[in-house]
Amino acid sequence: MPAPLLQVEGLTRRFGALTAVQDLSLEVYPGEIFGFLGPNGAGKTTSISMMCGLLRPDAGRVLLAGRPLRRGDGALRARTGVAPQNVVVWTRLTCLEQLIFVGQMYGLPAASARRRAEELLEAMGLAEKRAQLAATLSGGMQRRLNLILALVHDPEVLILDEPEAGLDPQSRVLVRDYVRAWAAAPGHTVILTSHNMDEVERLASRVAIIDHGRLLVTGAPEALKRQAGGGDVLEVDVPLPHCHPALAAVQAVLPGATLAGSALSLRQAQAIDALPALLAALQAAGIPHGEVRLRQTSLEDVFIALTGRRLRQ
């Protein structure tokens, strides 16, 4: 394995009586797209703020290419780029103007900043919009501009927060392909936060899931799915008024069954073998059923199994 590009060692951050992040440690390697996942309020934003040097930890440290990252250390912070979930653009500057402006803020000469801006506009399908004010762009175009503003200075670590939010399918493919190619270039790595588990499965080589400020698990998506599910998920729809009686009837013969909305769910290896017993239990209880589905365990299944179904603010 190469040396980690980003190392997080024992990060802890408190806000009064609230411990937002507790003893977080992980490593991210060059060329990697690393999914950093958790429910709302899990501590992701606080962790990311410490990783890019915007927030000082109460304990622990962040190392970038082996050097400690400290708040206010401009030379090291310039090696990271952040594309936030809430689009941040200057609506009264043109696309080209604001890219050049950001490039010069990071110390690029004007000519280099312009050249880099033109390359990024072309890559994100915005070359024809270079002279337009950002206020005139569609939401999806502003999202793409938001992404490349984080890349003008060619950082080593790119932090993406919900990068595909609000994009149409064609734009999602464009952004996804670009992020993959950018991460594959020497000396680059991506940290991706998203609530879209399909997006994370498509992009990330490894993921970490945190909740209540603590790291729950880290690993490749396929490995986590094997650990969590052991194979397949069997789902059987039942009418809403019968959901809880149906669950009780099925759990009498299949204790691992759960209720997901209005569907009975069973996750285990060779789950299809349990279908006759499940249907027989429903029939004996006089409960009708609807569609029967068999699918593989997903990253979302892993996420829910670890963090629960309770709604978060």
mmCIF file of C-alpha atoms in Angstrom:
data_model
loop_
_atom_site.group_PDB
_atom_site.id
_atom_site.type_symbol
_atom_site.label_atom_id
_atom_site.label_comp_id
_atom_site.label_asym_id
_atom_site.label_seq_id
_atom_site.Cartn_x
_atom_site.Cartn_y
_atom_site.Cartn_z
ATOM 1 C CA MET A 1 0.000 0.000 0.000
ATOM 2 C CA PRO A 2 1.205 3.564 -0.693
ATOM 3 C CA ALA A 3 1.512 6.004 2.180
ATOM 4 C CA PRO A 4 -1.802 7.649 3.110
ATOM 5 C CA LEU A 5 -2.377 11.052 1.569
ATOM 6 C CA LEU A 6 -4.721 12.041 4.410
ATOM 7 C CA GLN A 7 -4.512 10.669 7.956
ATOM 8 C CA VAL A 8 -7.027 11.387 10.699
ATOM 9 C CA GLU A 9 -5.819 10.416 14.171
ATOM 10 C CA GLY A 10 -8.098 10.490 17.207
ATOM 11 C CA LEU A 11 -10.089 13.580 16.192
ATOM 12 C CA THR A 12 -12.427 14.837 18.904
ATOM 13 C CA ARG A 13 -14.506 18.008 18.921
ATOM 14 C CA ARG A 14 -16.960 19.231 21.538
ATOM 15 C CA PHE A 15 -19.472 22.070 21.501
ATOM 16 C CA GLY A 16 -20.291 22.653 25.145
ATOM 17 C CA ALA A 17 -21.812 19.449 26.525
ATOM 18 C CA LEU A 18 -22.195 17.970 23.023
ATOM 19 C CA THR A 19 -19.408 15.745 21.707
ATOM 20 C CA ALA A 20 -19.859 16.100 17.939
ATOM 21 C CA VAL A 21 -16.888 13.891 16.992
ATOM 22 C CA GLN A 22 -15.301 11.303 19.290
ATOM 23 C CA ASP A 23 -11.860 9.741 18.660
ATOM 24 C CA LEU A 24 -12.204 9.519 14.867
ATOM 25 C CA SER A 25 -9.312 7.808 13.063
ATOM 26 C CA LEU A 26 -9.071 6.847 9.382
ATOM 27 C CA GLU A 27 -6.704 6.922 6.424
ATOM 28 C CA VAL A 28 -7.343 7.920 2.820
ATOM 29 C CA TYR A 29 -4.925 6.868 0.074
ATOM 30 C CA PRO A 30 -3.835 8.440 -3.231
ATOM 31 C CA GLY A 31 -6.123 7.562 -6.127
ATOM 32 C CA GLU A 32 -8.972 6.664 -3.800
ATOM 33 C CA ILE A 33 -12.562 7.867 -3.760
ATOM 34 C CA PHE A 34 -13.489 7.530 -0.107
ATOM 35 C CA GLY A 35 -17.133 7.625 0.938
ATOM 36 C CA PHE A 36 -17.708 9.361 4.276
ATOM 37 C CA LEU A 37 -21.252 8.546 5.348
ATOM 38 C CA GLY A 38 -23.583 9.109 8.266
ATOM 39 C CA PRO A 39 -27.125 10.267 9.116
ATOM 40 C CA ASN A 40 -27.950 13.919 9.680
ATOM 41 C CA GLY A 41 -26.246 15.073 12.867
ATOM 42 C CA ALA A 42 -23.736 12.213 12.847
ATOM 43 C CA GLY A 43 -20.704 14.542 12.894
ATOM 44 C CA LYS A 44 -19.799 14.541 9.190
ATOM 45 C CA THR A 45 -19.696 18.316 8.734
ATOM 46 C CA THR A 46 -17.649 18.839 11.889
ATOM 47 C CA SER A 47 -15.232 16.090 10.802
ATOM 48 C CA ILE A 48 -14.848 17.559 7.312
ATOM 49 C CA SER A 49 -14.260 21.038 8.757
ATOM 50 C CA MET A 50 -11.389 19.639 10.830
ATOM 51 C CA MET A 51 -10.014 17.625 7.892
ATOM 52 C CA CYS A 52 -9.631 20.724 5.746
ATOM 53 C CA GLY A 53 -8.234 22.936 8.499
ATOM 54 C CA LEU A 54 -11.282 25.157 9.045
ATOM 55 C CA LEU A 55 -11.972 23.950 12.584
ATOM 56 C CA ARG A 56 -9.516 23.188 15.351
ATOM 57 C CA PRO A 57 -10.008 19.788 17.048
ATOM 58 C CA ASP A 58 -10.089 19.505 20.824
ATOM 59 C CA ALA A 59 -7.931 16.400 20.496
ATOM 60 C CA GLY A 60 -6.234 14.468 17.719
ATOM 61 C CA ARG A 61 -4.719 15.684 14.481
ATOM 62 C CA VAL A 62 -4.976 15.614 10.690
ATOM 63 C CA LEU A 63 -1.928 14.910 8.532
ATOM 64 C CA LEU A 64 -1.755 15.765 4.843
ATOM 65 C CA ALA A 65 1.063 13.934 3.067
ATOM 66 C CA GLY A 66 2.603 13.321 6.491
ATOM 67 C CA ARG A 67 2.482 16.956 7.664
ATOM 68 C CA PRO A 68 0.113 18.136 10.408
ATOM 69 C CA LEU A 69 -2.720 20.312 9.157
ATOM 70 C CA ARG A 70 -3.298 23.324 11.379
ATOM 71 C CA ARG A 71 -5.973 25.988 11.353
ATOM 72 C CA GLY A 72 -4.687 29.036 9.524
ATOM 73 C CA ASP A 73 -1.925 27.125 7.720
ATOM 74 C CA GLY A 74 -2.601 28.495 4.241
ATOM 75 C CA ALA A 75 0.114 26.521 2.487
ATOM 76 C CA LEU A 76 -1.356 23.206 3.581
ATOM 77 C CA ARG A 77 -5.012 24.212 3.274
ATOM 78 C CA ALA A 78 -4.352 25.221 -0.337
ATOM 79 C CA ARG A 79 -3.763 21.526 -1.013
ATOM 80 C CA THR A 80 -7.445 20.792 -0.360
ATOM 81 C CA GLY A 81 -10.541 21.766 -2.307
ATOM 82 C CA VAL A 82 -14.117 21.751 -1.010
ATOM 83 C CA ALA A 83 -17.329 21.708 -3.057
ATOM 84 C CA PRO A 84 -20.106 22.223 -0.483
ATOM 85 C CA GLN A 85 -23.634 20.864 -0.718
ATOM 86 C CA ASN A 86 -25.079 24.395 -0.721
ATOM 87 C CA VAL A 87 -23.958 25.906 -4.004
ATOM 88 C CA VAL A 88 -21.564 28.816 -3.457
ATOM 89 C CA VAL A 89 -21.006 30.976 -6.545
ATOM 90 C CA TRP A 90 -20.767 34.722 -7.186
ATOM 91 C CA THR A 91 -23.973 35.395 -9.050
ATOM 92 C CA ARG A 92 -22.771 38.743 -10.463
ATOM 93 C CA LEU A 93 -19.534 37.388 -11.890
ATOM 94 C CA THR A 94 -19.289 35.414 -15.097
ATOM 95 C CA CYS A 95 -18.258 31.775 -14.938
ATOM 96 C CA LEU A 96 -14.811 32.608 -16.270
ATOM 97 C CA GLU A 97 -14.311 35.615 -13.995
ATOM 98 C CA GLN A 98 -14.976 33.739 -10.790
ATOM 99 C CA LEU A 99 -12.794 30.799 -11.721
ATOM 100 C CA ILE A 100 -9.905 33.157 -12.500
ATOM 101 C CA PHE A 101 -10.588 35.052 -9.269
ATOM 102 C CA VAL A 102 -10.434 31.884 -7.162
ATOM 103 C CA GLY A 103 -7.309 30.709 -8.975
ATOM 104 C CA GLN A 104 -5.553 33.998 -8.190
ATOM 105 C CA MET A 105 -6.718 33.803 -4.554
ATOM 106 C CA TYR A 106 -4.742 30.548 -4.386
ATOM 107 C CA GLY A 107 -1.675 32.225 -5.886
ATOM 108 C CA LEU A 108 -1.923 31.221 -9.526
ATOM 109 C CA PRO A 109 -0.636 33.780 -12.041
ATOM 110 C CA ALA A 110 -3.464 35.358 -14.069
ATOM 111 C CA ALA A 111 -2.523 33.533 -17.273
ATOM 112 C CA SER A 112 -2.331 30.152 -15.503
ATOM 113 C CA ALA A 113 -5.635 30.792 -13.744
ATOM 114 C CA ARG A 114 -7.330 31.644 -17.056
ATOM 115 C CA ARG A 115 -5.895 28.570 -18.771
ATOM 116 C CA ARG A 116 -7.005 26.326 -15.917
ATOM 117 C CA ALA A 117 -10.455 27.942 -15.867
ATOM 118 C CA GLU A 118 -10.935 27.358 -19.586
ATOM 119 C CA GLU A 119 -9.948 23.684 -19.196
ATOM 120 C CA LEU A 120 -12.429 23.137 -16.368
ATOM 121 C CA LEU A 121 -15.287 24.922 -18.126
ATOM 122 C CA GLU A 122 -14.728 22.689 -21.139
ATOM 123 C CA ALA A 123 -14.589 19.554 -18.990
ATOM 124 C CA MET A 124 -17.877 20.405 -17.218
ATOM 125 C CA GLY A 125 -19.753 21.339 -20.413
ATOM 126 C CA LEU A 126 -19.808 25.023 -19.484
ATOM 127 C CA ALA A 127 -17.463 26.440 -22.132
ATOM 128 C CA GLU A 128 -20.332 28.143 -23.979
ATOM 129 C CA LYS A 129 -21.414 29.776 -20.708
ATOM 130 C CA ARG A 130 -18.001 31.250 -19.868
ATOM 131 C CA ALA A 131 -19.179 34.857 -20.372
ATOM 132 C CA GLN A 132 -22.554 34.448 -18.657
ATOM 133 C CA LEU A 133 -23.296 35.629 -15.139
ATOM 134 C CA ALA A 134 -23.670 32.740 -12.715
ATOM 135 C CA ALA A 135 -27.123 34.077 -11.788
ATOM 136 C CA THR A 136 -28.363 33.187 -15.288
ATOM 137 C CA LEU A 137 -27.301 29.528 -15.076
ATOM 138 C CA SER A 138 -29.670 26.677 -14.308
ATOM 139 C CA GLY A 139 -29.396 24.960 -10.927
ATOM 140 C CA GLY A 140 -27.546 22.030 -12.450
ATOM 141 C CA MET A 141 -25.051 24.324 -14.196
ATOM 142 C CA GLN A 142 -24.433 26.200 -10.948
ATOM 143 C CA ARG A 143 -23.779 22.836 -9.258
ATOM 144 C CA ARG A 144 -21.150 21.995 -11.898
ATOM 145 C CA LEU A 145 -19.588 25.439 -11.526
ATOM 146 C CA ASN A 146 -19.534 24.936 -7.759
ATOM 147 C CA LEU A 147 -17.534 21.735 -8.316
ATOM 148 C CA ILE A 148 -14.868 23.214 -10.564
ATOM 149 C CA LEU A 149 -14.378 26.224 -8.285
ATOM 150 C CA ALA A 150 -12.903 23.676 -5.854
ATOM 151 C CA LEU A 151 -10.510 22.437 -8.542
ATOM 152 C CA VAL A 152 -9.013 25.605 -10.029
ATOM 153 C CA HIS A 153 -5.882 25.352 -7.880
ATOM 154 C CA ASP A 154 -5.517 21.592 -8.577
ATOM 155 C CA PRO A 155 -5.696 20.407 -4.944
ATOM 156 C CA GLU A 156 -4.507 17.029 -3.769
ATOM 157 C CA VAL A 157 -7.580 16.298 -1.660
ATOM 158 C CA LEU A 158 -11.031 17.101 -3.065
ATOM 159 C CA ILE A 159 -13.970 17.038 -0.633
ATOM 160 C CA LEU A 160 -17.367 16.669 -2.318
ATOM 161 C CA ASP A 161 -20.618 17.112 -0.392
ATOM 162 C CA GLU A 162 -23.612 15.713 -2.335
ATOM 163 C CA PRO A 163 -21.976 16.466 -5.731
ATOM 164 C CA GLU A 164 -24.835 14.985 -7.793
ATOM 165 C CA ALA A 165 -27.689 16.737 -5.962
ATOM 166 C CA GLY A 166 -30.014 18.492 -8.406
ATOM 167 C CA LEU A 167 -28.282 17.162 -11.526
ATOM 168 C CA ASP A 168 -30.083 15.562 -14.458
ATOM 169 C CA PRO A 169 -28.955 12.061 -15.542
ATOM 170 C CA GLN A 170 -26.595 13.336 -18.251
ATOM 171 C CA SER A 171 -24.934 15.770 -15.838
ATOM 172 C CA ARG A 172 -24.620 13.064 -13.181
ATOM 173 C CA VAL A 173 -22.743 10.833 -15.628
ATOM 174 C CA LEU A 174 -20.501 13.738 -16.665
ATOM 175 C CA VAL A 175 -19.641 14.642 -13.064
ATOM 176 C CA ARG A 176 -19.177 11.008 -12.047
ATOM 177 C CA ASP A 177 -16.805 10.275 -14.936
ATOM 178 C CA TYR A 178 -14.821 13.446 -14.300
ATOM 179 C CA VAL A 179 -14.438 12.726 -10.584
ATOM 180 C CA ARG A 180 -13.232 9.184 -11.344
ATOM 181 C CA ALA A 181 -10.672 10.469 -13.842
ATOM 182 C CA TRP A 182 -9.503 13.249 -11.517
ATOM 183 C CA ALA A 183 -9.043 10.841 -8.593
ATOM 184 C CA ALA A 184 -7.030 8.471 -10.786
ATOM 185 C CA ALA A 185 -4.432 11.147 -11.582
ATOM 186 C CA PRO A 186 -1.224 10.883 -9.509
ATOM 187 C CA GLY A 187 -1.354 12.551 -6.108
ATOM 188 C CA HIS A 188 -5.125 13.025 -5.970
ATOM 189 C CA THR A 189 -7.800 11.665 -3.675
ATOM 190 C CA VAL A 190 -11.516 12.354 -3.171
ATOM 191 C CA ILE A 191 -13.607 12.317 -0.011
ATOM 192 C CA LEU A 192 -17.277 11.976 -0.913
ATOM 193 C CA THR A 193 -20.206 12.610 1.402
ATOM 194 C CA SER A 194 -23.686 11.751 0.186
ATOM 195 C CA HIS A 195 -27.038 10.381 1.287
ATOM 196 C CA ASN A 196 -27.437 8.743 -2.127
ATOM 197 C CA MET A 197 -26.088 5.265 -1.487
ATOM 198 C CA ASP A 198 -26.303 4.291 -5.174
ATOM 199 C CA GLU A 199 -24.012 7.211 -5.999
ATOM 200 C CA VAL A 200 -21.538 6.129 -3.331
ATOM 201 C CA GLU A 201 -21.587 2.506 -4.514
ATOM 202 C CA ARG A 202 -20.801 3.638 -8.066
ATOM 203 C CA LEU A 203 -17.909 5.872 -7.065
ATOM 204 C CA ALA A 204 -16.301 4.835 -3.786
ATOM 205 C CA SER A 205 -13.603 2.209 -3.397
ATOM 206 C CA ARG A 206 -13.921 2.357 0.397
ATOM 207 C CA VAL A 207 -16.440 3.884 2.778
ATOM 208 C CA ALA A 208 -16.600 4.884 6.422
ATOM 209 C CA ILE A 209 -19.911 5.141 8.280
ATOM 210 C CA ILE A 210 -20.133 7.293 11.390
ATOM 211 C CA ASP A 211 -22.962 7.997 13.820
ATOM 212 C CA HIS A 212 -23.162 10.042 17.018
ATOM 213 C CA GLY A 213 -19.634 11.230 16.289
ATOM 214 C CA ARG A 214 -18.089 7.745 16.317
ATOM 215 C CA LEU A 215 -16.724 5.609 13.515
ATOM 216 C CA LEU A 216 -18.893 2.500 13.140
ATOM 217 C CA VAL A 217 -17.231 0.681 10.261
ATOM 218 C CA THR A 218 -14.873 1.180 7.350
ATOM 219 C CA GLY A 219 -14.126 -0.974 4.312
ATOM 220 C CA ALA A 220 -14.898 -1.673 0.677
ATOM 221 C CA PRO A 221 -18.639 -1.568 -0.124
ATOM 222 C CA GLU A 222 -18.712 -5.198 -1.250
ATOM 223 C CA ALA A 223 -16.985 -6.373 1.919
ATOM 224 C CA LEU A 224 -19.394 -4.402 4.112
ATOM 225 C CA LYS A 225 -22.369 -5.839 2.266
ATOM 226 C CA ARG A 226 -21.098 -9.359 2.813
ATOM 227 C CA GLN A 227 -20.606 -8.682 6.522
ATOM 228 C CA ALA A 228 -24.029 -7.105 6.976
ATOM 229 C CA GLY A 229 -26.232 -9.313 4.876
ATOM 230 C CA GLY A 230 -24.587 -12.559 4.018
ATOM 231 C CA GLY A 231 -26.236 -12.475 0.606
ATOM 232 C CA ASP A 232 -29.788 -11.737 -0.440
ATOM 233 C CA VAL A 233 -32.768 -9.681 0.672
ATOM 234 C CA LEU A 234 -36.227 -11.177 0.274
ATOM 235 C CA GLU A 235 -39.096 -8.664 0.351
ATOM 236 C CA VAL A 236 -42.847 -9.362 0.327
ATOM 237 C CA ASP A 237 -45.407 -6.567 0.185
ATOM 238 C CA VAL A 238 -48.426 -6.803 2.494
ATOM 239 C CA PRO A 239 -51.428 -4.432 2.815
ATOM 240 C CA LEU A 240 -50.811 -1.589 5.277
ATOM 241 C CA PRO A 241 -53.539 -2.595 7.778
ATOM 242 C CA HIS A 242 -51.955 -6.065 8.049
ATOM 243 C CA CYS A 243 -48.278 -5.060 8.399
ATOM 244 C CA HIS A 244 -47.762 -5.719 12.107
ATOM 245 C CA PRO A 245 -49.902 -8.897 12.314
ATOM 246 C CA ALA A 246 -48.019 -10.155 9.250
ATOM 247 C CA LEU A 247 -44.663 -9.459 10.891
ATOM 248 C CA ALA A 248 -45.695 -11.313 14.063
ATOM 249 C CA ALA A 249 -46.889 -14.306 12.059
ATOM 250 C CA VAL A 250 -43.714 -14.507 9.984
ATOM 251 C CA GLN A 251 -41.332 -13.941 12.912
ATOM 252 C CA ALA A 252 -42.839 -16.997 14.612
ATOM 253 C CA VAL A 253 -41.151 -19.128 11.945
ATOM 254 C CA LEU A 254 -38.453 -16.726 10.646
ATOM 255 C CA PRO A 255 -37.156 -14.659 13.612
ATOM 256 C CA GLY A 256 -34.880 -12.574 11.393
ATOM 257 C CA ALA A 257 -37.777 -11.008 9.486
ATOM 258 C CA THR A 258 -38.268 -7.237 9.778
ATOM 259 C CA LEU A 259 -40.730 -4.668 8.499
ATOM 260 C CA ALA A 260 -39.588 -2.052 5.968
ATOM 261 C CA GLY A 261 -42.502 0.237 5.257
ATOM 262 C CA SER A 262 -45.271 -2.068 4.077
ATOM 263 C CA ALA A 263 -42.914 -4.885 3.084
ATOM 264 C CA LEU A 264 -41.717 -7.853 5.087
ATOM 265 C CA SER A 265 -37.952 -8.130 4.704
ATOM 266 C CA LEU A 266 -35.599 -11.030 5.342
ATOM 267 C CA ARG A 267 -31.845 -10.735 4.796
ATOM 268 C CA GLN A 268 -29.759 -13.905 4.794
ATOM 269 C CA ALA A 269 -27.751 -16.200 2.541
ATOM 270 C CA GLN A 270 -30.015 -18.059 0.097
ATOM 271 C CA ALA A 271 -32.998 -16.027 1.267
ATOM 272 C CA ILE A 272 -35.155 -17.458 -1.507
ATOM 273 C CA ASP A 273 -35.175 -20.795 0.347
ATOM 274 C CA ALA A 274 -37.207 -19.121 3.120
ATOM 275 C CA LEU A 275 -39.980 -17.997 0.758
ATOM 276 C CA PRO A 276 -42.230 -21.100 1.153
ATOM 277 C CA ALA A 277 -42.180 -20.799 4.965
ATOM 278 C CA LEU A 278 -42.864 -17.065 4.792
ATOM 279 C CA LEU A 279 -45.839 -17.447 2.445
ATOM 280 C CA ALA A 280 -47.193 -20.359 4.461
ATOM 281 C CA ALA A 281 -47.098 -18.228 7.633
ATOM 282 C CA LEU A 282 -49.034 -15.459 5.912
ATOM 283 C CA GLN A 283 -51.591 -17.913 4.540
ATOM 284 C CA ALA A 284 -52.095 -19.537 7.957
ATOM 285 C CA ALA A 285 -52.752 -16.078 9.438
ATOM 286 C CA GLY A 286 -55.189 -15.207 6.645
ATOM 287 C CA ILE A 287 -53.072 -12.283 5.469
ATOM 288 C CA PRO A 288 -52.841 -11.529 1.724
ATOM 289 C CA HIS A 289 -49.590 -10.489 0.104
ATOM 290 C CA GLY A 290 -48.511 -8.535 -2.918
ATOM 291 C CA GLU A 291 -45.285 -8.410 -4.913
ATOM 292 C CA VAL A 292 -42.379 -10.697 -3.993
ATOM 293 C CA ARG A 293 -38.858 -9.408 -4.668
ATOM 294 C CA LEU A 294 -35.394 -10.884 -4.303
ATOM 295 C CA ARG A 295 -32.350 -8.606 -4.469
ATOM 296 C CA GLN A 296 -28.774 -8.413 -3.283
ATOM 297 C CA THR A 297 -27.835 -6.594 -0.099
ATOM 298 C CA SER A 298 -27.117 -2.926 -0.870
ATOM 299 C CA LEU A 299 -24.955 -0.314 0.803
ATOM 300 C CA GLU A 300 -28.186 1.303 1.977
ATOM 301 C CA ASP A 301 -29.068 -1.947 3.790
ATOM 302 C CA VAL A 302 -25.696 -1.780 5.548
ATOM 303 C CA PHE A 303 -26.239 1.879 6.438
ATOM 304 C CA ILE A 304 -29.711 1.238 7.892
ATOM 305 C CA ALA A 305 -28.542 -1.869 9.771
ATOM 306 C CA LEU A 306 -25.801 0.174 11.467
ATOM 307 C CA THR A 307 -27.587 3.486 12.082
ATOM 308 C CA GLY A 308 -31.233 2.387 12.433
ATOM 309 C CA ARG A 309 -34.444 3.563 10.828
ATOM 310 C CA ARG A 310 -35.213 6.420 13.217
ATOM 311 C CA LEU A 311 -35.659 9.741 11.426
ATOM 312 C CA ARG A 312 -32.971 12.355 12.079
ATOM 313 C CA GLN A 313 -33.323 16.120 12.107
#
